[in-house]
Coordinates of C-alpha atoms in Angstrom, one line a residue:
M473 CA -95.0 -34.2 -26.7
A474 CA -94.1 -38.0 -25.9
G475 CA -91.7 -37.9 -28.6
S476 CA -90.4 -34.6 -28.1
V477 CA -89.8 -35.5 -24.5
Q478 CA -88.5 -38.7 -25.3
Q479 CA -86.0 -36.9 -27.5
A480 CA -84.6 -34.8 -24.8
V481 CA -83.2 -37.5 -23.4
T482 CA -79.3 -38.3 -23.1
R483 CA -77.6 -41.6 -23.4
A484 CA -76.0 -42.0 -20.2
I485 CA -72.9 -44.0 -19.4
V486 CA -72.8 -44.9 -15.4
L487 CA -69.9 -46.1 -13.4
W488 CA -70.7 -47.7 -10.3
Y489 CA -68.4 -49.2 -7.4
P490 CA -70.5 -51.3 -4.8
D491 CA -70.0 -50.2 -1.4
W492 CA -67.7 -47.3 -1.6
P493 CA -67.3 -46.4 1.4
I494 CA -65.8 -49.7 2.8
V495 CA -63.8 -49.9 -0.5
A496 CA -62.5 -46.3 0.7
A497 CA -61.9 -46.9 4.3
R498 CA -60.4 -51.0 3.4
Q499 CA -57.8 -48.9 1.5
A500 CA -56.9 -46.9 3.8
L501 CA -56.9 -48.4 6.4
E502 CA -55.4 -51.6 5.4
L503 CA -58.5 -53.6 6.2
P504 CA -58.4 -57.5 5.4
D505 CA -61.0 -58.0 2.7
D506 CA -62.7 -60.5 4.3
L507 CA -63.2 -58.2 8.0
P508 CA -66.8 -57.6 8.9
V509 CA -66.5 -53.6 8.7
A510 CA -69.0 -51.4 9.6
L511 CA -68.8 -47.3 8.8
V512 CA -70.6 -45.4 12.1
E513 CA -71.9 -42.2 11.3
K514 CA -73.8 -40.3 15.2
G515 CA -73.8 -43.9 16.5
V516 CA -75.8 -45.7 13.4
V517 CA -74.5 -47.9 10.7
F518 CA -74.0 -45.6 7.6
A519 CA -72.4 -48.8 5.4
C520 CA -71.4 -52.2 6.0
S521 CA -69.5 -54.6 4.1
A522 CA -70.7 -58.2 2.4
A523 CA -69.3 -59.8 5.2
A524 CA -70.9 -58.1 7.9
R525 CA -74.2 -57.8 6.0
A526 CA -74.0 -61.9 5.7
D527 CA -74.2 -61.7 9.7
G528 CA -77.2 -59.8 10.0
V529 CA -75.6 -55.8 9.9
K530 CA -77.5 -53.4 8.0
R531 CA -77.5 -49.7 7.1
G532 CA -79.4 -47.4 10.1
L533 CA -78.7 -50.1 12.7
R534 CA -77.3 -48.8 15.9
M535 CA -73.7 -49.8 16.6
R536 CA -74.1 -51.9 19.6
E537 CA -77.2 -53.7 17.6
A538 CA -74.9 -54.4 14.7
Q539 CA -72.1 -55.7 17.4
S540 CA -74.6 -58.0 19.2
R541 CA -75.7 -59.5 15.7
C542 CA -71.7 -59.5 14.0
P543 CA -69.2 -59.6 17.7
Q544 CA -66.1 -59.5 15.4
L545 CA -67.2 -56.5 13.4
E546 CA -64.5 -53.8 12.7
V547 CA -66.4 -50.5 14.0
V548 CA -64.8 -47.0 12.3
P549 CA -66.3 -43.6 11.9
Y550 CA -67.6 -42.5 9.0
D551 CA -65.4 -40.2 6.9
P552 CA -66.8 -38.5 3.7
A553 CA -63.6 -36.6 2.7
L554 CA -61.7 -39.7 3.1
D555 CA -64.6 -41.4 0.1
A556 CA -64.4 -38.2 -1.9
R557 CA -60.1 -38.4 -2.2
A558 CA -60.0 -41.9 -2.7
F559 CA -62.5 -41.6 -5.6
E560 CA -60.4 -39.1 -7.4
P561 CA -57.8 -41.1 -8.8
V562 CA -60.7 -43.1 -10.2
L563 CA -62.5 -40.0 -12.2
A564 CA -58.6 -39.0 -13.3
A565 CA -58.0 -42.4 -14.7
I566 CA -61.6 -42.0 -16.7
E567 CA -60.4 -38.1 -17.7
E568 CA -57.3 -40.0 -19.5
I569 CA -59.3 -41.9 -21.8
T570 CA -62.4 -39.6 -22.3
P571 CA -63.2 -36.2 -21.4
G572 CA -66.8 -35.0 -19.8
V573 CA -66.9 -37.0 -16.7
Q574 CA -69.4 -35.9 -14.0
P575 CA -69.0 -37.0 -10.6
V576 CA -72.5 -38.0 -8.4
R577 CA -71.4 -39.1 -5.6
P578 CA -68.1 -40.8 -4.2
G579 CA -68.2 -44.3 -5.6
T580 CA -70.7 -43.2 -8.8
C581 CA -69.9 -40.9 -12.4
V582 CA -71.6 -40.6 -14.7
L583 CA -70.3 -39.6 -18.6
R584 CA -72.1 -38.4 -22.0
A585 CA -72.3 -41.9 -24.0
R586 CA -72.4 -40.3 -27.5
G587 CA -68.8 -39.7 -27.1
P588 CA -67.2 -42.3 -26.6
A589 CA -69.4 -44.4 -28.4
R590 CA -68.3 -43.2 -31.3
Y591 CA -64.3 -43.6 -30.6
Y592 CA -64.2 -47.0 -29.4
G593 CA -66.5 -48.5 -31.9
G594 CA -70.0 -48.8 -29.7
E595 CA -71.6 -48.6 -26.1
E596 CA -70.5 -51.7 -25.0
E597 CA -66.7 -51.3 -25.9
A598 CA -66.9 -47.7 -24.4
A599 CA -67.9 -49.3 -21.7
A600 CA -65.1 -52.6 -21.1
E601 CA -62.4 -49.6 -22.3
L602 CA -63.7 -47.7 -19.0
L603 CA -63.4 -50.9 -17.1
R604 CA -59.7 -51.4 -18.8
C605 CA -58.3 -48.1 -17.7
L606 CA -59.3 -48.6 -13.9
E607 CA -57.5 -52.3 -14.1
G608 CA -53.9 -50.3 -12.1
L609 CA -55.7 -48.7 -9.1
E610 CA -56.0 -52.4 -7.1
L611 CA -59.8 -51.7 -6.4
P612 CA -62.4 -54.3 -6.5
A613 CA -64.4 -54.8 -10.1
A614 CA -66.4 -51.7 -10.9
R615 CA -69.7 -51.8 -12.7
V616 CA -71.2 -50.2 -15.8
G617 CA -74.5 -49.5 -17.2
V618 CA -75.4 -47.6 -20.2
A619 CA -79.1 -46.5 -20.7
D620 CA -81.3 -43.2 -21.7
G621 CA -80.8 -41.1 -18.9
P622 CA -78.7 -41.1 -15.8
F623 CA -81.1 -42.6 -13.6
A624 CA -82.0 -46.0 -15.7
A625 CA -78.1 -45.9 -17.1
E626 CA -77.4 -46.1 -12.9
Q627 CA -80.1 -49.1 -12.2
A628 CA -78.6 -51.2 -14.8
A629 CA -74.9 -50.6 -13.4
R630 CA -77.0 -52.5 -9.9
S631 CA -78.0 -54.7 -11.9
T632 CA -75.2 -56.0 -14.2
G633 CA -74.8 -59.2 -11.7
S634 CA -71.6 -61.3 -13.1
A635 CA -71.6 -59.5 -16.4
R636 CA -70.3 -56.2 -15.4
V637 CA -71.8 -54.4 -17.7
R638 CA -75.5 -53.7 -18.7
V639 CA -76.7 -52.0 -22.1
I640 CA -80.2 -51.4 -21.8
P641 CA -81.0 -49.9 -25.6
P642 CA -82.7 -46.7 -26.8
G643 CA -85.7 -46.5 -25.5
G644 CA -85.8 -49.7 -24.0
S645 CA -85.4 -47.9 -20.4
P646 CA -89.4 -47.9 -19.3
A647 CA -89.6 -51.5 -19.8
F648 CA -86.1 -51.7 -18.4
L649 CA -87.3 -50.3 -15.0
A650 CA -91.1 -51.1 -14.8
P651 CA -90.4 -54.2 -12.7
L652 CA -87.8 -52.0 -9.9
P653 CA -89.3 -51.3 -6.5
V654 CA -90.2 -47.7 -6.2
S655 CA -87.9 -47.4 -3.9
Q656 CA -85.1 -47.0 -6.0
L657 CA -86.2 -43.3 -7.0
G658 CA -84.4 -42.3 -3.5
L659 CA -87.3 -40.3 -2.4
A660 CA -87.3 -41.7 1.2
E661 CA -90.2 -39.3 1.9
L662 CA -92.6 -40.0 -0.8
T663 CA -92.0 -44.1 -0.5
P664 CA -93.7 -44.7 2.0
L665 CA -96.9 -42.7 1.2
L666 CA -96.5 -44.8 -2.5
R667 CA -96.5 -47.5 -0.8
R668 CA -99.8 -46.9 1.0
L669 CA -101.6 -45.9 -1.9
G670 CA -100.2 -49.6 -3.9
L671 CA -97.7 -48.2 -6.0
H672 CA -94.9 -50.8 -5.3
T673 CA -93.3 -50.8 -8.7
L674 CA -91.7 -48.1 -11.0
G675 CA -94.2 -49.5 -13.6
D676 CA -97.5 -48.7 -11.5
L677 CA -95.8 -45.0 -11.1
A678 CA -95.4 -44.6 -14.8
A679 CA -99.1 -46.4 -15.3
L680 CA -100.4 -42.8 -14.0
P681 CA -101.1 -39.3 -15.2
R682 CA -97.9 -37.1 -15.3
V683 CA -100.6 -34.3 -14.1
D684 CA -102.5 -36.0 -11.6
L685 CA -99.2 -36.6 -9.7
R686 CA -98.1 -33.4 -9.9
E687 CA -101.5 -31.9 -8.4
R688 CA -101.0 -34.3 -5.6
F689 CA -97.4 -34.4 -4.5
G690 CA -96.0 -31.2 -6.6
E691 CA -92.8 -31.3 -8.1
R692 CA -91.9 -34.3 -6.0
G693 CA -94.2 -36.2 -8.0
E694 CA -93.3 -35.1 -11.3
L695 CA -89.7 -36.0 -10.9
A696 CA -91.0 -39.4 -9.6
Y697 CA -93.1 -40.5 -12.5
T698 CA -90.0 -38.7 -14.9
L699 CA -87.6 -41.2 -13.7
A700 CA -89.9 -44.0 -13.7
S701 CA -91.2 -43.6 -16.9
G702 CA -87.4 -43.9 -18.8
L703 CA -87.9 -40.1 -19.7
D704 CA -84.8 -38.5 -17.2
S705 CA -83.0 -35.6 -19.3
T706 CA -80.6 -34.7 -16.9
A707 CA -78.2 -33.2 -18.3
V708 CA -74.7 -34.2 -18.1
V709 CA -72.3 -31.6 -16.5
P710 CA -69.0 -32.7 -17.0
R711 CA -66.5 -31.2 -14.0
T712 CA -63.7 -29.0 -14.2
P713 CA -60.4 -31.5 -13.2
P714 CA -59.2 -30.1 -10.5
K715 CA -55.3 -28.1 -10.5
Q716 CA -52.5 -30.0 -9.4
L717 CA -51.4 -28.1 -6.1
D718 CA -49.9 -30.8 -4.2
R719 CA -46.3 -31.0 -4.2
A720 CA -44.3 -34.7 -3.4
I721 CA -40.9 -35.3 -3.0
E722 CA -39.0 -39.2 -3.3
F723 CA -35.8 -39.8 -1.1
E724 CA -33.6 -42.4 -2.7
P725 CA -31.9 -43.8 -0.6
P726 CA -34.3 -43.0 2.3
L727 CA -33.0 -40.2 4.9
D728 CA -32.8 -40.9 8.5
R729 CA -31.8 -37.7 9.6
V730 CA -34.7 -34.6 10.3
D731 CA -32.2 -31.3 9.0
Q732 CA -31.2 -33.8 6.0
V733 CA -35.4 -34.1 5.2
T734 CA -36.0 -30.5 5.5
F735 CA -33.1 -29.4 3.5
A736 CA -34.0 -31.4 1.2
V737 CA -38.0 -29.9 1.4
R738 CA -36.9 -26.5 0.9
G739 CA -37.1 -26.9 -3.1
T740 CA -40.8 -28.8 -2.9
A741 CA -41.8 -25.8 -0.6
E742 CA -41.1 -23.5 -2.7
Q743 CA -42.7 -24.5 -6.0
F744 CA -45.5 -25.8 -3.8
V745 CA -46.1 -22.1 -2.9
A746 CA -45.1 -20.8 -6.2
G747 CA -47.9 -23.0 -7.6
L748 CA -50.9 -21.6 -5.7
T749 CA -49.5 -18.0 -6.1
K750 CA -49.8 -19.1 -10.1
A751 CA -53.2 -19.9 -9.5
G752 CA -53.7 -17.0 -7.2
L753 CA -54.5 -18.4 -4.1
V754 CA -52.8 -18.9 -1.0
C755 CA -52.7 -21.9 1.6
T756 CA -54.2 -21.2 5.0
S757 CA -54.2 -25.0 6.0
L758 CA -52.0 -27.5 4.9
R759 CA -51.9 -31.4 4.8
V760 CA -48.1 -32.9 5.1
E761 CA -47.9 -36.4 4.7
V762 CA -44.9 -38.2 5.2
A763 CA -44.5 -42.2 4.7
D764 CA -41.4 -43.9 6.0
E765 CA -39.5 -47.2 4.2
S766 CA -41.1 -49.2 6.2
G767 CA -44.5 -48.0 4.6
R768 CA -46.3 -46.2 7.7
V769 CA -47.4 -42.9 6.6
S770 CA -48.0 -40.2 8.9
E771 CA -50.5 -37.3 7.8
R772 CA -51.0 -34.0 10.2
T773 CA -53.2 -30.8 9.2
W774 CA -51.5 -27.7 10.3
L775 CA -53.2 -24.4 10.6
H776 CA -52.1 -21.0 9.6
P777 CA -53.7 -17.7 11.3
R778 CA -52.7 -15.7 7.8
L779 CA -51.4 -17.9 5.2
F780 CA -47.9 -20.4 4.6
S781 CA -44.8 -19.3 3.5
A782 CA -42.2 -21.5 1.9
P783 CA -40.3 -21.3 5.3
D784 CA -43.7 -22.1 7.1
V785 CA -44.4 -25.5 5.3
V786 CA -40.3 -26.2 5.7
D787 CA -41.2 -25.5 9.7
R788 CA -44.3 -27.8 9.8
V789 CA -42.4 -30.5 7.9
R790 CA -39.9 -30.1 10.6
W791 CA -42.1 -30.1 13.8
Q792 CA -44.1 -33.1 12.3
L793 CA -40.8 -35.1 11.8
Q794 CA -39.3 -34.1 15.2
G795 CA -42.8 -34.9 16.9
A796 CA -41.8 -39.0 15.5
G797 CA -38.1 -38.8 16.3
S798 CA -35.8 -38.9 18.9
V799 CA -34.0 -35.9 20.7
D800 CA -31.0 -36.3 18.2
S801 CA -33.0 -35.2 15.0
G802 CA -32.5 -39.1 14.4
L803 CA -35.7 -41.0 12.8
A804 CA -37.2 -43.7 14.2
S805 CA -37.2 -45.2 10.6
P806 CA -36.0 -43.4 7.2
I807 CA -38.3 -41.0 5.6
A808 CA -38.5 -41.9 1.7
R809 CA -41.6 -39.8 0.9
V810 CA -43.0 -35.9 1.4
M811 CA -46.3 -35.1 0.3
L812 CA -47.7 -31.1 0.8
E813 CA -51.8 -30.6 -0.1
P814 CA -53.4 -27.5 1.0
V815 CA -56.8 -28.3 2.6
A816 CA -57.7 -24.8 2.6
V817 CA -57.1 -22.5 0.1
D818 CA -58.2 -18.6 -0.3
D819 CA -57.9 -15.9 -3.0
I820 CA -54.3 -14.1 -3.3
G821 CA -56.4 -10.9 -3.6
H822 CA -57.4 -10.7 0.1
H823 CA -53.7 -11.3 1.5
E824 CA -52.0 -8.8 -0.1
D825 CA -50.0 -6.6 1.8
G826 CA -51.2 -2.6 2.3
L827 CA -50.3 0.4 0.0
W828 CA -47.7 1.7 2.9
G829 CA -47.0 -1.8 4.1
G830 CA -48.1 -3.7 7.1
G831 CA -49.3 -2.8 10.0
A832 CA -48.7 -3.7 14.1
D833 CA -50.7 -6.7 13.5
E834 CA -48.4 -8.1 10.8
R835 CA -44.8 -7.3 12.6
I836 CA -46.6 -9.3 15.5
H837 CA -47.6 -12.0 13.3
H838 CA -43.9 -12.1 11.4
G839 CA -42.0 -11.6 15.2
L840 CA -43.8 -14.6 16.5
T841 CA -43.6 -16.7 13.5
R842 CA -39.8 -16.5 13.6
V843 CA -39.8 -17.1 17.4
Q844 CA -41.5 -20.5 16.8
S845 CA -39.4 -21.3 14.0
M846 CA -36.1 -21.0 16.1
L847 CA -37.6 -22.3 19.5
G848 CA -39.9 -25.2 18.3
H849 CA -43.8 -25.0 17.6
E850 CA -44.9 -25.2 21.0
A851 CA -42.7 -22.5 22.1
V852 CA -45.4 -19.6 21.3
V853 CA -48.4 -20.4 22.5
T854 CA -51.7 -18.4 22.1
A855 CA -54.8 -18.0 24.8
T856 CA -58.5 -18.9 23.3
I857 CA -61.5 -19.7 25.3
G858 CA -63.2 -23.3 25.5
G859 CA -65.9 -25.1 26.8
G860 CA -66.3 -25.6 30.3
R861 CA -67.9 -24.5 34.0
A862 CA -65.2 -23.6 36.0
P863 CA -63.6 -19.9 34.4
A864 CA -59.9 -21.5 35.0
E865 CA -61.2 -24.5 32.7
R866 CA -62.1 -22.2 29.6
Q867 CA -58.6 -21.2 29.5
V868 CA -56.4 -23.3 26.9
L869 CA -53.2 -22.5 25.3
V870 CA -53.0 -23.6 22.0
P871 CA -49.5 -23.2 20.1
W872 CA -49.4 -20.1 17.8
G873 CA -50.9 -20.1 14.3
D874 CA -53.2 -23.2 15.3
R875 CA -56.7 -24.1 16.5
P876 CA -57.8 -26.2 19.3
V877 CA -58.0 -29.3 18.6
G878 CA -60.1 -31.9 21.2
V879 CA -61.5 -29.1 23.3
A880 CA -64.6 -28.5 24.4
R881 CA -66.2 -26.1 22.6
A882 CA -67.0 -22.9 23.9
D883 CA -70.7 -22.5 22.2
R884 CA -72.0 -25.5 23.4
P885 CA -74.3 -25.3 26.5
W886 CA -73.5 -25.6 29.8
P887 CA -75.7 -26.2 33.0
G888 CA -74.0 -24.9 36.0
S889 CA -71.4 -22.8 34.3
L890 CA -70.5 -19.0 35.0
P891 CA -72.8 -16.4 34.0
A892 CA -71.5 -13.5 32.7
P893 CA -69.7 -11.4 33.1
A894 CA -67.0 -13.2 33.3
P895 CA -64.4 -12.5 35.9
S896 CA -61.1 -10.6 35.1
T897 CA -58.5 -12.5 37.4
V898 CA -58.7 -16.0 37.0
F899 CA -56.4 -17.9 39.4
E900 CA -55.1 -20.8 38.0
V901 CA -54.7 -22.7 41.3
P902 CA -57.8 -21.8 43.5
R903 CA -56.7 -20.0 46.7
P904 CA -57.9 -21.1 50.2
V905 CA -59.9 -18.5 51.5
A906 CA -62.4 -18.3 54.6
V907 CA -66.0 -17.4 54.9
L908 CA -67.2 -17.1 58.1
T909 CA -70.2 -15.9 60.5
E910 CA -71.0 -13.2 62.6
E911 CA -69.7 -15.4 65.6
G912 CA -66.3 -16.3 63.6
A913 CA -67.7 -20.0 62.4
S914 CA -67.4 -21.3 59.1
V915 CA -70.4 -21.2 56.8
E916 CA -71.5 -24.4 55.3
V917 CA -74.0 -25.7 52.9
T918 CA -76.6 -28.4 54.2
D919 CA -78.0 -31.4 51.6
R920 CA -80.6 -28.9 51.1
G921 CA -78.8 -26.5 49.0
D922 CA -79.1 -24.0 52.4
V923 CA -76.2 -22.2 53.7
T924 CA -76.0 -23.0 58.1
A925 CA -76.0 -19.0 58.7
P926 CA -75.4 -15.9 56.8
I927 CA -72.0 -14.9 55.6
A928 CA -71.0 -12.1 57.5
R929 CA -66.9 -12.1 57.3
F930 CA -64.2 -13.0 54.6
S931 CA -60.9 -13.7 54.9
P932 CA -59.0 -13.4 51.0
T933 CA -55.6 -15.0 53.2
G934 CA -57.8 -17.8 54.6
A935 CA -56.8 -16.6 58.4
A936 CA -59.0 -15.7 60.5
A937 CA -56.9 -12.5 61.5
D938 CA -57.5 -11.2 58.3
A939 CA -61.0 -11.4 57.9
R940 CA -63.3 -8.3 57.0
P941 CA -66.6 -7.5 57.1
V942 CA -68.5 -8.3 53.8
D943 CA -71.0 -6.0 51.9
S944 CA -72.8 -8.7 49.8
W945 CA -73.1 -12.3 48.7
A946 CA -75.2 -14.8 46.8
G947 CA -75.3 -18.2 46.1
P948 CA -75.1 -20.9 46.4
W949 CA -75.6 -22.3 42.9
P950 CA -75.1 -26.5 43.2
V951 CA -72.1 -27.8 40.1
R952 CA -72.0 -31.8 40.4
E953 CA -70.2 -33.1 37.7
R954 CA -69.5 -37.0 36.8
W955 CA -71.5 -38.2 39.3
W956 CA -71.2 -41.6 37.6
D957 CA -67.5 -42.2 38.2
A958 CA -66.4 -42.3 41.8
T959 CA -62.8 -41.3 40.6
L960 CA -63.7 -38.3 38.7
S961 CA -66.8 -37.2 40.3
R962 CA -66.8 -33.4 41.5
A963 CA -69.4 -31.4 43.8
M964 CA -69.1 -27.9 44.9
H965 CA -71.5 -25.0 45.6
R966 CA -70.6 -21.2 44.0
F967 CA -70.9 -17.9 45.6
Q968 CA -70.6 -14.3 44.5
L969 CA -69.4 -12.4 47.6
V970 CA -68.3 -8.2 47.6
D971 CA -66.1 -7.4 50.8
A972 CA -66.3 -3.9 52.4
D973 CA -63.5 -2.3 50.3
G974 CA -65.6 -3.3 47.0
T975 CA -63.7 -6.0 45.8
A976 CA -65.8 -8.7 43.7
W977 CA -64.6 -12.3 44.4
L978 CA -66.0 -16.2 42.6
L979 CA -66.0 -18.2 45.2
A980 CA -66.7 -22.2 45.6
L981 CA -66.8 -24.6 48.8
A982 CA -66.1 -27.9 47.9
G983 CA -66.9 -30.6 51.2
S984 CA -65.7 -28.1 54.0
G985 CA -62.8 -26.3 52.2
W986 CA -63.6 -22.8 50.9
F987 CA -61.3 -21.6 47.6
A988 CA -62.1 -18.4 46.2
E989 CA -61.7 -19.2 42.0
A990 CA -61.0 -16.0 40.5
R991 CA -61.7 -12.2 41.4
Y992 CA -63.5 -9.4 39.6
D993 CA -61.0 -6.4 39.4

């Protein structure tokens, strides 16, 4: 039975880049090689460079602890999309010399060893050819491991040392894996328990019966035994290379006027949309990358309420250039290259015109887009709901077709916010009003949160002569924001009030002044 399992194990080649997230960040941000760098996710170090590790920084440390150990540490937010995007040229380079590459994670990929070994005359020769094809990418040296199964091959790649290539002979994976610690399995929940049971190496784990491990730990135990025994039969599933949907145009000599660049980009925009249409797709999110002759790059992701047409793409390029240029359509530096990349795509069948043409919404969209094209990106805005406590804070105006960026989210809890139903009329500038007692004195709130007297009269203009009787009222509800900041702190008390005419108001008492924030029509 053991022999049949061994026959199912596939010889695999794994290519691995040490510290790939750091490599991708250095390449994107052009950071010096000797600068200590740490990638931080949710306030915790996700990855760090060798220079940072030399000063005691390690994965899992909180950011402040890492900075205290290494004061010169460069802290960069971790971007998983950047990792994947930076690894794409590596996969493309490998596919030029041999098909069948499977990405495991950014920085690591695996191939079946049989095809490359037969073509290049052996497994070591195939590994050397893999390293040779990556020499022009200006990346640090990769490591290659060859063994029975992807797991053993990856461990071989991680233990190459200065040789850069390590080949484990067929059938030698169990002996190679035996001295490795159980943490190499990557089973975070199972590793501490195995150590408490006295199983510190993969050899200790492989010496136990498979059935006992499955009965004690379930499928995770059987997986751990399979990997530790060198019997990893995980299939290598080649990826389907992505279609080349992005388009780029280079200018020689570089162009220094916005109108020149946008005119030249028209043909590229049409090719970009035509390529998507041929693939049965439409673009709903577009990334425009503009590079000038000095090497500086401007990137922006544009969103669209429906889909990008060729004129829409040209408009986004022009708006992005105008954001970096001057009023007279000149640019700070001549533009050498423009690239268009679809960030989000959708099936073209979801955006086909109706049987009888477009409806009212379609005409509105085309009209607003036309006005925006003539007047500029921020000339046409639409209202969206953001987060906040006051009704006026939740009103956010964004350019037509965009989504709010950097705006507080409405779905998060906002203690002290106004409960439903929301008022229908919100004043852009709160209106001064008067809230009076029966004797005509202004109502105030004590430090204990109690009103000094019942509310009896209300003036929507703030003048006592316009005061009218109050039918009912509720409150106060205290709101205190940014109490730790003397310049931005705010404290108020909110009330809801219905006057004798039946009109409901949302009022706020800030200090000794009363204001109307909104009206319930």
